[in-house]
Backbone as JSON, one array per atom type, in Angstrom:
{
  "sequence": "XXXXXXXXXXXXXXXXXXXXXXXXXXXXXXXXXXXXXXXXXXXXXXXXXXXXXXXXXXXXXXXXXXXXXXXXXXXXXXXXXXXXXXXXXXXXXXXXXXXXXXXXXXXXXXXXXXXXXXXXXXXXXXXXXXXXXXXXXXXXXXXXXXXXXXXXXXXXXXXXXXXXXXXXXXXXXXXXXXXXXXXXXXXXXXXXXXXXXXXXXXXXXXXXXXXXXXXXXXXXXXXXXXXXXXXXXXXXXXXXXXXXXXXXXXXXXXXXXXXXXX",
  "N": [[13.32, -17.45, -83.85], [16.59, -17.11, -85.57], [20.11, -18.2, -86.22], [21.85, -16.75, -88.0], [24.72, -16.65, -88.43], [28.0, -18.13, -87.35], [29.68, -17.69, -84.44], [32.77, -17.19, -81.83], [32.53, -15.84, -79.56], [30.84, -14.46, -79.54], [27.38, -14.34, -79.72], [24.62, -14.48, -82.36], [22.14, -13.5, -83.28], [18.27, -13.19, -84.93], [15.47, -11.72, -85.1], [12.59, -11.44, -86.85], [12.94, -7.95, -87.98], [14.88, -7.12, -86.36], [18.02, -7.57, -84.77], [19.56, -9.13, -82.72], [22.39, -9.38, -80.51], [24.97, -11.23, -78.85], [27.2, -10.68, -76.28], [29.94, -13.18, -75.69], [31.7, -14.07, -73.45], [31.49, -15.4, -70.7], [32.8, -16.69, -68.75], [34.91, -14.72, -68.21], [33.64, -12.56, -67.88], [32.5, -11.11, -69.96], [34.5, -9.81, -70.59], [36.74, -7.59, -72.91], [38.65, -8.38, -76.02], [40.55, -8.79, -78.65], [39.68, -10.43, -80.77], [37.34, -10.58, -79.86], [36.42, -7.81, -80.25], [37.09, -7.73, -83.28], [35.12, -8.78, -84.22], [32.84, -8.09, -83.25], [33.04, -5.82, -85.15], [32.92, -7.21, -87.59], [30.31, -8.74, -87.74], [28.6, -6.54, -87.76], [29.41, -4.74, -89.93], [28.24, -6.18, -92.18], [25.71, -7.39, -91.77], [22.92, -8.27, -93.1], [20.72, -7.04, -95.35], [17.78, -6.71, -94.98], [17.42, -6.29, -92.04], [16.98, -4.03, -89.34], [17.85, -3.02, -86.8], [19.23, -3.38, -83.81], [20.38, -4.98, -81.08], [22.64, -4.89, -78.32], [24.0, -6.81, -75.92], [24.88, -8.18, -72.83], [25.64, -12.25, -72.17], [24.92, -13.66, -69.33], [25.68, -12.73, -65.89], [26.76, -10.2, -66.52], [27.03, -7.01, -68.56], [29.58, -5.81, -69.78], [33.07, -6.28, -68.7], [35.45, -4.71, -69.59], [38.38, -3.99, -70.88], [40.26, -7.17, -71.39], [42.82, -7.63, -69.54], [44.33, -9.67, -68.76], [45.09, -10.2, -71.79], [47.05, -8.59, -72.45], [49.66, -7.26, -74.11], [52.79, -6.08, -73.92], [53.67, -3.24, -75.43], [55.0, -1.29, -77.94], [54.63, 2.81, -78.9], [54.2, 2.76, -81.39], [52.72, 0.73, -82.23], [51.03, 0.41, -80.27], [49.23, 2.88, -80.75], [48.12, 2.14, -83.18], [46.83, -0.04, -82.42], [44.9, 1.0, -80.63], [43.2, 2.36, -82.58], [42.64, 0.53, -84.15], [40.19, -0.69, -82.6], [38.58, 1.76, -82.4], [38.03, 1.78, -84.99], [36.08, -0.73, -84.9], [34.18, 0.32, -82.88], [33.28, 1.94, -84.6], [32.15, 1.18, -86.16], [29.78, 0.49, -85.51], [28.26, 2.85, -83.94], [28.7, 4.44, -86.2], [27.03, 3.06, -88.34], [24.99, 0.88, -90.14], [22.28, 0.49, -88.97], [20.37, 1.89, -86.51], [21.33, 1.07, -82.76], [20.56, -0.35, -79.88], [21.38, -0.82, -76.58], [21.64, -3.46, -73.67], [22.32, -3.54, -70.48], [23.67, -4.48, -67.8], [24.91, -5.29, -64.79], [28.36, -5.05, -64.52], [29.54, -2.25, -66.46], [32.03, -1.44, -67.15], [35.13, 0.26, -68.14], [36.49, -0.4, -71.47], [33.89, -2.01, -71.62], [32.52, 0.12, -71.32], [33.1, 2.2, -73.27], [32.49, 0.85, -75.12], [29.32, 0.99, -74.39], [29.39, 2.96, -74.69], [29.06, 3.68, -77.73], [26.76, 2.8, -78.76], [23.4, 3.49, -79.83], [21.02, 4.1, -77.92], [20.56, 3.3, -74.67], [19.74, 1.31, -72.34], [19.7, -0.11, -69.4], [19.7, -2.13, -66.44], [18.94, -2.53, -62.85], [20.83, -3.88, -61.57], [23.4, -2.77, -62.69], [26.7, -1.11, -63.12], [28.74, 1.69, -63.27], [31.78, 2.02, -64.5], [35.55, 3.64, -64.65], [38.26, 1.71, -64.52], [40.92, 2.63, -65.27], [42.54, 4.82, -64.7], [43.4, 3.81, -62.1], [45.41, 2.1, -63.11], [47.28, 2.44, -64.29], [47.08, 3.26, -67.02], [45.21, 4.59, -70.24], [41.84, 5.55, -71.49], [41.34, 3.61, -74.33], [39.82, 3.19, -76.76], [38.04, 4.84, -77.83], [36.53, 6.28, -75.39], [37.57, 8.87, -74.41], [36.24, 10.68, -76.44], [33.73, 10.05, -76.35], [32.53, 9.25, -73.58], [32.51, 11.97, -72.45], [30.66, 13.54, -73.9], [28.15, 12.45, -73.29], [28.44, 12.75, -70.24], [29.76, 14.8, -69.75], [32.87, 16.22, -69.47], [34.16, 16.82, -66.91], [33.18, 14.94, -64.98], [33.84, 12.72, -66.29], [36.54, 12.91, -65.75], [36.79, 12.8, -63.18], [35.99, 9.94, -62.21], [37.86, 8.47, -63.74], [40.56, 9.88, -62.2], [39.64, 9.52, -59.19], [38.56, 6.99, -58.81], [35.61, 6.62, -59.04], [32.77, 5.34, -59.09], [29.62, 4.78, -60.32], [26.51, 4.09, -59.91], [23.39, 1.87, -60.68], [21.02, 4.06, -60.44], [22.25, 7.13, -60.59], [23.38, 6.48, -62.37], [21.88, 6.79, -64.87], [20.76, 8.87, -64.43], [22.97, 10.85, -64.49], [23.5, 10.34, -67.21], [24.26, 7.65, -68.27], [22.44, 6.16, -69.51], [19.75, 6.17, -71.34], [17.24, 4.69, -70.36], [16.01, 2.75, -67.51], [15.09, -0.21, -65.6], [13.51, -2.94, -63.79], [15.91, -5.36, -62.07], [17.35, -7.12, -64.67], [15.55, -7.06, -66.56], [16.47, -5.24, -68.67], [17.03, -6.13, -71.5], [14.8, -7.1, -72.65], [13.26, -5.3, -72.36], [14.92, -3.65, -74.32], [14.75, -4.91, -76.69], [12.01, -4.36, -77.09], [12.17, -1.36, -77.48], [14.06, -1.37, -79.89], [12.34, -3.22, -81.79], [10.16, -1.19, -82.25], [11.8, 0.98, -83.19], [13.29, -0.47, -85.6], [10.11, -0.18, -87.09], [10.35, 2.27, -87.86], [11.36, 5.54, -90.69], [13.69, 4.02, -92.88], [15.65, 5.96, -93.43], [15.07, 8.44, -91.87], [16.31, 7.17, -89.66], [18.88, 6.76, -90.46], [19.57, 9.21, -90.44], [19.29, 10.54, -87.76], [21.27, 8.89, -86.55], [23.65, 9.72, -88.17], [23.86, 12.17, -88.96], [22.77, 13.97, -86.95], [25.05, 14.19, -84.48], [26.85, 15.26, -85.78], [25.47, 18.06, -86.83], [25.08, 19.02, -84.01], [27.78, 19.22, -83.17], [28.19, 20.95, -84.65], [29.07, 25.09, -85.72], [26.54, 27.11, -85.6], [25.4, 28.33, -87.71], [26.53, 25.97, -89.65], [24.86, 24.01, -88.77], [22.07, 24.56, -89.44], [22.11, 24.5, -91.88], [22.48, 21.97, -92.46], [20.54, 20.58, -91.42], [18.66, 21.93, -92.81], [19.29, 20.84, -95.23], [19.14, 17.66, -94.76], [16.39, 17.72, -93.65], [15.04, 18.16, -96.23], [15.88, 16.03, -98.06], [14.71, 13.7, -96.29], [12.29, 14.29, -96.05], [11.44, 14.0, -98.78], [11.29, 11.44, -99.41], [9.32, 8.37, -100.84], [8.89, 6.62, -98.52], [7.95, 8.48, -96.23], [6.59, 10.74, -97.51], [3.86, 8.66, -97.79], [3.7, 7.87, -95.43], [3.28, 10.4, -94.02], [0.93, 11.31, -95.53], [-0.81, 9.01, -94.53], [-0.96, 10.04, -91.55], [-2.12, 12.66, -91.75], [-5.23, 11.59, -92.58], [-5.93, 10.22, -90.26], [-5.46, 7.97, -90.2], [-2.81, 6.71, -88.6], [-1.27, 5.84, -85.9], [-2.09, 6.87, -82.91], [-0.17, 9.25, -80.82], [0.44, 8.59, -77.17], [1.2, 9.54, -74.22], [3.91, 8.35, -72.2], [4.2, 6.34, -74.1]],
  "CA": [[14.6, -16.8, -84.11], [17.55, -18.03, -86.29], [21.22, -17.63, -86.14], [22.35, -16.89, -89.4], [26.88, -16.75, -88.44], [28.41, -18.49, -85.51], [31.21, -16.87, -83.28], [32.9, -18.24, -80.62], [32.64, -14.96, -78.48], [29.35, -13.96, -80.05], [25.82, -14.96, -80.46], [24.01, -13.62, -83.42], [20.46, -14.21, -83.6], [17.41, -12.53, -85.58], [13.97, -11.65, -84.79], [12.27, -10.62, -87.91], [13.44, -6.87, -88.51], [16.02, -6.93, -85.65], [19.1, -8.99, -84.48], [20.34, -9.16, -80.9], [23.93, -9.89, -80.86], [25.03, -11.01, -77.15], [28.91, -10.76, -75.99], [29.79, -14.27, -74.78], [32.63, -14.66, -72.97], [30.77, -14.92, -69.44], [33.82, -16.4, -67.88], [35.73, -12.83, -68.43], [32.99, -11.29, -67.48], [32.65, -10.77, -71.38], [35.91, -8.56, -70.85], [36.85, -7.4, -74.35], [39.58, -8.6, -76.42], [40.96, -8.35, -79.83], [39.13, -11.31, -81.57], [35.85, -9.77, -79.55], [36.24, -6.75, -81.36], [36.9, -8.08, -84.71], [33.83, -9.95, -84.61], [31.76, -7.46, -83.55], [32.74, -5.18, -86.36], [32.37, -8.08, -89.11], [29.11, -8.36, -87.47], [28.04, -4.43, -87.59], [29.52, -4.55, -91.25], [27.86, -7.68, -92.54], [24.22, -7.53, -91.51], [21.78, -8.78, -94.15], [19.91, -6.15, -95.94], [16.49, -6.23, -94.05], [17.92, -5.84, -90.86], [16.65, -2.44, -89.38], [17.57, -2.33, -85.51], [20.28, -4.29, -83.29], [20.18, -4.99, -79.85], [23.32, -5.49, -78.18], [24.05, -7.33, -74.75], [25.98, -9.27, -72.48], [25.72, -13.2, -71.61], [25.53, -14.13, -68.01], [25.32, -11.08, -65.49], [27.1, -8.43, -66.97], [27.19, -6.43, -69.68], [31.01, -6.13, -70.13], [33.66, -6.14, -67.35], [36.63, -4.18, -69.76], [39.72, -4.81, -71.49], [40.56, -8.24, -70.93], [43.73, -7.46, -68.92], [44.83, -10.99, -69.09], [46.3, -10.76, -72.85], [47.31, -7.29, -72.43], [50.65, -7.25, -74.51], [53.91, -5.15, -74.23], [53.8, -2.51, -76.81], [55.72, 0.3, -78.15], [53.85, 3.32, -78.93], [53.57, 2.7, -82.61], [51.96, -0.78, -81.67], [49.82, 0.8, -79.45], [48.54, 3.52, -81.13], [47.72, 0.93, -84.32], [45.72, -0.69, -81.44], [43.91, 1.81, -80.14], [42.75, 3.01, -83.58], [41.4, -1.03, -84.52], [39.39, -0.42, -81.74], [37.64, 2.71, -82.63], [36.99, 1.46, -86.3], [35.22, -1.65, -84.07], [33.0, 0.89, -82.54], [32.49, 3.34, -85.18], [31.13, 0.16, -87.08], [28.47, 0.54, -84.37], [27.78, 4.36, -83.88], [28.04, 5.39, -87.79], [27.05, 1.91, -89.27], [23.7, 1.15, -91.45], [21.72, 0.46, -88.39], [20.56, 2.1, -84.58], [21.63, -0.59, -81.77], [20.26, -0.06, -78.83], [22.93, -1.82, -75.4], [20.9, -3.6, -72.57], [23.19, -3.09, -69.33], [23.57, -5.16, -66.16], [25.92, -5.59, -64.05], [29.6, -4.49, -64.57], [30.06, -1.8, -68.06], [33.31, -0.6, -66.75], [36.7, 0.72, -68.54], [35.97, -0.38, -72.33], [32.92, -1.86, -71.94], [31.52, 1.38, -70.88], [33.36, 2.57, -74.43], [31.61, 0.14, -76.03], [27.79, 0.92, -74.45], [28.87, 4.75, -75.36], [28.95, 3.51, -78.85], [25.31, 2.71, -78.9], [22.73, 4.92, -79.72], [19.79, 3.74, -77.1], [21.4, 2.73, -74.09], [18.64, 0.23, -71.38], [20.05, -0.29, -67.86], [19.01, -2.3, -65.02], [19.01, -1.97, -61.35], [21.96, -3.75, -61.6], [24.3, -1.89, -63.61], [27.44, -0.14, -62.57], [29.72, 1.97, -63.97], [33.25, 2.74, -64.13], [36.74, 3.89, -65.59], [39.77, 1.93, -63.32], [41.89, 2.65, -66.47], [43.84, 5.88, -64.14], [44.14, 3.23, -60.96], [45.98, 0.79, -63.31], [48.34, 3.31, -64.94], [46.65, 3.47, -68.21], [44.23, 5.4, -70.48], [41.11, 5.17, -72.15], [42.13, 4.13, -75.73], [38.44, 2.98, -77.37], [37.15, 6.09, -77.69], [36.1, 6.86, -74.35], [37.85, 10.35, -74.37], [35.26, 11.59, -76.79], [32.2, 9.5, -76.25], [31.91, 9.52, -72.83], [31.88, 13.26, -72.06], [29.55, 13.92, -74.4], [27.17, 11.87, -72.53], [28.29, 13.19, -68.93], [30.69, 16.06, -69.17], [34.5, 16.02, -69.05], [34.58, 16.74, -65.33], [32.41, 13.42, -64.21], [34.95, 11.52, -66.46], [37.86, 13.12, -65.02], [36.14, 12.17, -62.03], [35.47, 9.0, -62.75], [39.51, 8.38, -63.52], [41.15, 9.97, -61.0], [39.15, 8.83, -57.85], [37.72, 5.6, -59.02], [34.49, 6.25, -58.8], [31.59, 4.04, -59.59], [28.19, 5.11, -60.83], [25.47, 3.18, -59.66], [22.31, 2.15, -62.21], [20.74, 5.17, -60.62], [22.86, 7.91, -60.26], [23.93, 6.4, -63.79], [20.68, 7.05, -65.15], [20.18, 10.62, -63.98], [23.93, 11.62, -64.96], [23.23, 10.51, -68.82], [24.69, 6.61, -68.97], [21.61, 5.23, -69.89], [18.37, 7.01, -70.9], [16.24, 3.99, -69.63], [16.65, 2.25, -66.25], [14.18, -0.88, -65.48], [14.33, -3.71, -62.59], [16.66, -6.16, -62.47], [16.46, -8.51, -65.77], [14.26, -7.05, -67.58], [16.95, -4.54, -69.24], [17.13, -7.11, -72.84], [13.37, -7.11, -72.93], [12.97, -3.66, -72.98], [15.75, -3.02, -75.16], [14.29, -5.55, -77.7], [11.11, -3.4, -77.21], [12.89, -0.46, -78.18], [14.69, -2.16, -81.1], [11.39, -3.46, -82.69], [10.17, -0.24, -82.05], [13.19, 2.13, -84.25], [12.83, -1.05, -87.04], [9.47, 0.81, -87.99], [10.64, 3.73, -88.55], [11.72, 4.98, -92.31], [15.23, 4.14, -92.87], [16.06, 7.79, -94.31], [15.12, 9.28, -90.51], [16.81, 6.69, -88.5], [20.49, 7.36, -90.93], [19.91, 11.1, -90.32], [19.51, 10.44, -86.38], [22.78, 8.31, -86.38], [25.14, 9.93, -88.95], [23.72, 13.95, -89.07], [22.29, 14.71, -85.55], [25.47, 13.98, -83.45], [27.33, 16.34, -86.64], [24.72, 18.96, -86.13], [25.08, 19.11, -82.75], [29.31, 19.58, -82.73], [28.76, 21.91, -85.39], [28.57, 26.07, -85.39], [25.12, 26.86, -85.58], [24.76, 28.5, -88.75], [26.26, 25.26, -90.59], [24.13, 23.1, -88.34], [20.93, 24.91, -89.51], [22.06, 24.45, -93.16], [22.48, 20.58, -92.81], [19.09, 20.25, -91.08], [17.84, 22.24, -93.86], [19.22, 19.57, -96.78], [18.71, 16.48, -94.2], [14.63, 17.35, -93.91], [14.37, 18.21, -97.24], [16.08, 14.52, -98.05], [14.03, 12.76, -95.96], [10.53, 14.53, -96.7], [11.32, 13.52, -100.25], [11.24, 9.91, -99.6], [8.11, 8.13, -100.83], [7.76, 6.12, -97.52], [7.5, 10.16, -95.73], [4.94, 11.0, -98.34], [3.12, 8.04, -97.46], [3.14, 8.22, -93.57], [2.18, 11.61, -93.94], [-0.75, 10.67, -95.42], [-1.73, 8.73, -93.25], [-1.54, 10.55, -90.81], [-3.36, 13.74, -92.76], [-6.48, 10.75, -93.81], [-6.52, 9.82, -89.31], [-5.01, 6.37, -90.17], [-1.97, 6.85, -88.24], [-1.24, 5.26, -84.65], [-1.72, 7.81, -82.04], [0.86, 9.62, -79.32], [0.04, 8.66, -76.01], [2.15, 9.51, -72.98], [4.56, 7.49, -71.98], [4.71, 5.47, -74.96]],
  "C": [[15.56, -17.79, -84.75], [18.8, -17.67, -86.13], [21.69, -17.6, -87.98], [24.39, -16.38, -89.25], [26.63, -16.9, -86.59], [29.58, -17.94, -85.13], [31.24, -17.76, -82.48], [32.78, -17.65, -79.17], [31.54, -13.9, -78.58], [28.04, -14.75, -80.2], [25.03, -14.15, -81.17], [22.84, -14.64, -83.38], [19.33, -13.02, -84.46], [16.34, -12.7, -85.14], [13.28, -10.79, -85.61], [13.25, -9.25, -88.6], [14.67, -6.66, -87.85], [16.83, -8.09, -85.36], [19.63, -8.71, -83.34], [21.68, -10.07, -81.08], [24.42, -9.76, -79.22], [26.97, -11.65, -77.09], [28.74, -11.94, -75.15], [31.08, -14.69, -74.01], [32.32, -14.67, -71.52], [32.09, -15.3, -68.57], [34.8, -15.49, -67.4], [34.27, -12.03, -68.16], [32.44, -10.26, -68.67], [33.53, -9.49, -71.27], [36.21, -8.78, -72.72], [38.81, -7.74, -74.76], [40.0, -8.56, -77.96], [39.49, -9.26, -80.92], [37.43, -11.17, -81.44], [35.04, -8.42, -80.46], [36.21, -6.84, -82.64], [35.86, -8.41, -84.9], [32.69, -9.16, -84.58], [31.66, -6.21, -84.78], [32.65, -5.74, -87.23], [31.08, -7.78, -89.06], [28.25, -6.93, -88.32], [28.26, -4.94, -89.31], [29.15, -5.72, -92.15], [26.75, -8.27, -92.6], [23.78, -7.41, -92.71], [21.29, -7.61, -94.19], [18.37, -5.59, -95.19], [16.89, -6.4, -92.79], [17.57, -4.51, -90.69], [17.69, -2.26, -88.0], [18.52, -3.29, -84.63], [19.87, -3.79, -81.88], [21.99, -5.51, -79.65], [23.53, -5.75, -76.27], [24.97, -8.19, -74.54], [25.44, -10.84, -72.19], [26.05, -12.78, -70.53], [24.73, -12.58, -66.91], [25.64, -10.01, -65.3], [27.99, -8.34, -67.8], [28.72, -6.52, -70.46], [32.14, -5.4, -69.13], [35.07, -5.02, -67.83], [37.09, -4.79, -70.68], [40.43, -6.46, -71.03], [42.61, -8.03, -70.72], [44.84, -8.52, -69.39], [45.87, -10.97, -70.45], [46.64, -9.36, -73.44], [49.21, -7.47, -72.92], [51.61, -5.79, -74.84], [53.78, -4.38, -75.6], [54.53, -1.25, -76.79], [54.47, 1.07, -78.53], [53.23, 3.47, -80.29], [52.51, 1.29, -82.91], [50.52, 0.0, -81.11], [48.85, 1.94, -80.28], [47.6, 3.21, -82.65], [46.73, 0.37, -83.34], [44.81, -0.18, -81.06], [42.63, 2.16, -81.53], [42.09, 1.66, -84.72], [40.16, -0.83, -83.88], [38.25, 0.87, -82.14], [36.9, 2.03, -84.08], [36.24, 0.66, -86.35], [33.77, -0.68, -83.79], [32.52, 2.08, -83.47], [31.78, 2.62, -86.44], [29.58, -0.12, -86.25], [27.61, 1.98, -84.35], [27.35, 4.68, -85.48], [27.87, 4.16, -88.66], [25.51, 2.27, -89.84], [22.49, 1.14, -90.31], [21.34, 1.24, -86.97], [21.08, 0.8, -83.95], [21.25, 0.46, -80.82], [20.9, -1.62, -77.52], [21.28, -2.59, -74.39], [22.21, -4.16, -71.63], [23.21, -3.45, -68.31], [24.85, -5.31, -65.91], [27.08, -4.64, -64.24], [29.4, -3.58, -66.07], [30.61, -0.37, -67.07], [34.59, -0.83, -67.88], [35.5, 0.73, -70.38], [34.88, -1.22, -72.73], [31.82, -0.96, -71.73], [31.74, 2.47, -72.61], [32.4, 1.94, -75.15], [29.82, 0.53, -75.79], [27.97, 2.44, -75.14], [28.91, 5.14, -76.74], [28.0, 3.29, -79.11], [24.45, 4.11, -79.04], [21.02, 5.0, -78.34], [20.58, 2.74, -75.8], [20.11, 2.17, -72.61], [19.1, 0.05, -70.04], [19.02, -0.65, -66.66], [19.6, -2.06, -63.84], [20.52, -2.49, -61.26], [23.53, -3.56, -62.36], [25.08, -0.89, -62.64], [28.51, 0.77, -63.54], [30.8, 2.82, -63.62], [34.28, 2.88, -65.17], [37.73, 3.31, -65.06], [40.49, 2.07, -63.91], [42.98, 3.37, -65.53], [44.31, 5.13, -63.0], [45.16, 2.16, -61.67], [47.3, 1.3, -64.31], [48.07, 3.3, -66.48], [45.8, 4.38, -69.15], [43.67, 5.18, -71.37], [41.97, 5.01, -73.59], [40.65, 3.43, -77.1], [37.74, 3.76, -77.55], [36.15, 7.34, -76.72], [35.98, 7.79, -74.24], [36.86, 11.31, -74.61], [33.76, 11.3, -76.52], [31.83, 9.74, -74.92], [31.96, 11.05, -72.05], [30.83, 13.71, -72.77], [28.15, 13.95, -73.58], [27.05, 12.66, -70.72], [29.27, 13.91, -68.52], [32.49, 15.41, -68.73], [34.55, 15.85, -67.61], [34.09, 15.68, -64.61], [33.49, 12.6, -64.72], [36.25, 11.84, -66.23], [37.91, 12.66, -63.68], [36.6, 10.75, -61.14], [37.4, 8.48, -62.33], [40.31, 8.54, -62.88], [40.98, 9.36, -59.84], [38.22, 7.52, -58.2], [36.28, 5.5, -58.92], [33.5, 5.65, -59.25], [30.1, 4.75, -59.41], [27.24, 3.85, -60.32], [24.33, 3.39, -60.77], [21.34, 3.65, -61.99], [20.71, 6.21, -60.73], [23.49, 7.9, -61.97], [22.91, 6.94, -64.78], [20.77, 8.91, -65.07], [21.48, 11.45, -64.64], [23.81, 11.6, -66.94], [24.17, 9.03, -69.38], [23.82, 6.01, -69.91], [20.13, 6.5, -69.96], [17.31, 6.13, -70.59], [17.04, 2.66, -68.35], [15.46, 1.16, -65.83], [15.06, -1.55, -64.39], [15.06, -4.49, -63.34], [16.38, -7.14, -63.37], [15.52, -8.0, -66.17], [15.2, -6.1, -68.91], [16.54, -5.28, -71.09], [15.57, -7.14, -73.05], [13.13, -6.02, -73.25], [13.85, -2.9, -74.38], [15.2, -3.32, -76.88], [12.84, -4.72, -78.3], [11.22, -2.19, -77.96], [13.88, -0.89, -79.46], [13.41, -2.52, -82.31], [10.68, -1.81, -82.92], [10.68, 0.63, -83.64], [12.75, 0.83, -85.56], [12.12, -0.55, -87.94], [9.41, 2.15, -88.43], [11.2, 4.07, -89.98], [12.85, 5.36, -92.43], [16.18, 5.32, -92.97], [16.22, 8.61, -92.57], [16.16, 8.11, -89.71], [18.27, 6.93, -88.6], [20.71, 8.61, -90.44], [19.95, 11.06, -88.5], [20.75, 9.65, -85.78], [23.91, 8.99, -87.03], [25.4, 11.33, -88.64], [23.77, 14.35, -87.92], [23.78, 14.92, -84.9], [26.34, 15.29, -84.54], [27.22, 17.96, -86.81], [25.49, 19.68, -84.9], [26.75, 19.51, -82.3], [29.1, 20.73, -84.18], [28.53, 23.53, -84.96], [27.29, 26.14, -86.33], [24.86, 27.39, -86.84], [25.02, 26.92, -89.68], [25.66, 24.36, -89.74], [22.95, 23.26, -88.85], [21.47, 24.24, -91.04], [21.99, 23.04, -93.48], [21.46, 20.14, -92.47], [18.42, 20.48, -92.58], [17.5, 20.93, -94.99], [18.67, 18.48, -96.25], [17.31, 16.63, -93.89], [14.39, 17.27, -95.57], [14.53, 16.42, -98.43], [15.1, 13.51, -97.68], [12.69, 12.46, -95.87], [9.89, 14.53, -98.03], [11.16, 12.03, -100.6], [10.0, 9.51, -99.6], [8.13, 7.73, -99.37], [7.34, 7.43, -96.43], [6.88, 10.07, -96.47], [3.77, 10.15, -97.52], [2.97, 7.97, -96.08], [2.66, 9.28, -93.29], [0.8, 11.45, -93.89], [-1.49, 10.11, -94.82], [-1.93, 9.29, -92.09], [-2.15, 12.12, -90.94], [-4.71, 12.97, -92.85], [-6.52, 9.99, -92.27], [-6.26, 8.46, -89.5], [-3.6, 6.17, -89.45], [-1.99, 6.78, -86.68], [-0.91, 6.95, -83.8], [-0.91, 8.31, -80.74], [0.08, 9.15, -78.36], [1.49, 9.22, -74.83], [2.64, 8.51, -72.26], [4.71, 6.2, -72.93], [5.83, 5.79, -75.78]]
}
């Protein structure tokens, strides 16, 4: 592996087709902060050309503890709402960027680092993984996109939940509600994720854009124009030589076979 750009609150590294990018501020608990966020959207918007597949993670033992409280500055509401809206174009350099990322999840991904894993599209979790919102015990409110990302995942009423009565998700209860669609033991989350990362790499770039940009589009749309964008988005992506050619192979029995549980 190589680092090709240094941060001071990042580690960027490469492994052939993919790049694991690990939040470093372990003394915060890699709590998130302005210069955190900048970096990871240079990052996101900045990746080398053969890059397919991102991994992202925390240093230390856990994932990301929040808003870094600490340099939490007085703002009016035109301040703030300029702030809030850096922040999303951070994570929507993640969700609708050129690549999948798939999170690996231990420990703490509470307030906005729970924004931040619900910006991922493959989300890994180990045993120890928790999750939370204390944004409503601290007189505040999500402002990273939470609002919309995390109901999607687990319903308005869990994250009203969630906010009001403080409650805390455990990795398995997190799992089953829809934080994470994979749950392994402790420490192994970043292994698996990397697994799943090399993984999505081979896939052909054309399907993996249409499963990041279209599907989630689809899916909020009414159903007749959802059918009509499927329509153009297969006929797009079953026009691309490398589709032709995987076809074929697997038409001509040269093509790696399903098993269960793979």
């Amino acid at each position: 592996m190589k680092n090709f750009e240094q941060y001071s609150n990042l580690t960027v590294e490469r492994d052939g087709a993919i790049v694991l990018i690990g939040l470093n501020r372990v003394e915060k608990r890699n709590a998130l902060n302005d210069g955190l966020m900048l970096a990871l959207r240079n990052v996101f918007e900045s990746l080398p050309a053969d890059i397919k597949a991102a991994v992202l993670y925390g240093q230390g033992e856990h994932f990301c503890a929040g808003l870094d409280l600490s340099e939490l500055r007085e703002r009016d509401a035109e301040q703030g709402m300029h702030h809030s809206r850096m922040w999303h174009r951070a994570l929507e350099s993640i969700q609708f960027g050129r690549i999948p990322v798939v999170s690996a999840l231990q420990g703490a991904v509470v307030g906005g680092g729970l924004e931040l894993a619900c910006a991922t599209h493959i989300r890994v979790a180990d045993s120890s993984a928790f999750y939370a919102l204390p944004e409503g015990a601290r007189g505040i409110f999500v402002g990273g996109g939470g609002s919309v990302r995390v109901p999607r995942l687990i319903g308005e009423a869990r994250m009203a939940d969630m906010m009001l009565t403080g409650r805390v998700y455990g990795a398995e209860e997190g799992e089953r509600v829809g934080f994470a669609q994979y749950l392994v033991p402790a420490g192994q989350a970043l292994a698996k994720a990397r697994e799943l990362a090399t993984r999505i790499a081979g896939n052909a770039p054309m399907t993996n854009y249409a499963l990041m940009h279209v599907l989630p589009r689809i899916a909020e749309a009414p159903a007749d124009n959802g059918l009509l964008m499927e329509s153009l988005v297969s006929a797009i992506a079953q026009s691309a030589p490398e589709a032709k050619t995987r076809v074929a192979e697997f038409l001509e029995g040269r093509a790696a076979k399903l098993r269960a549980g793979s």
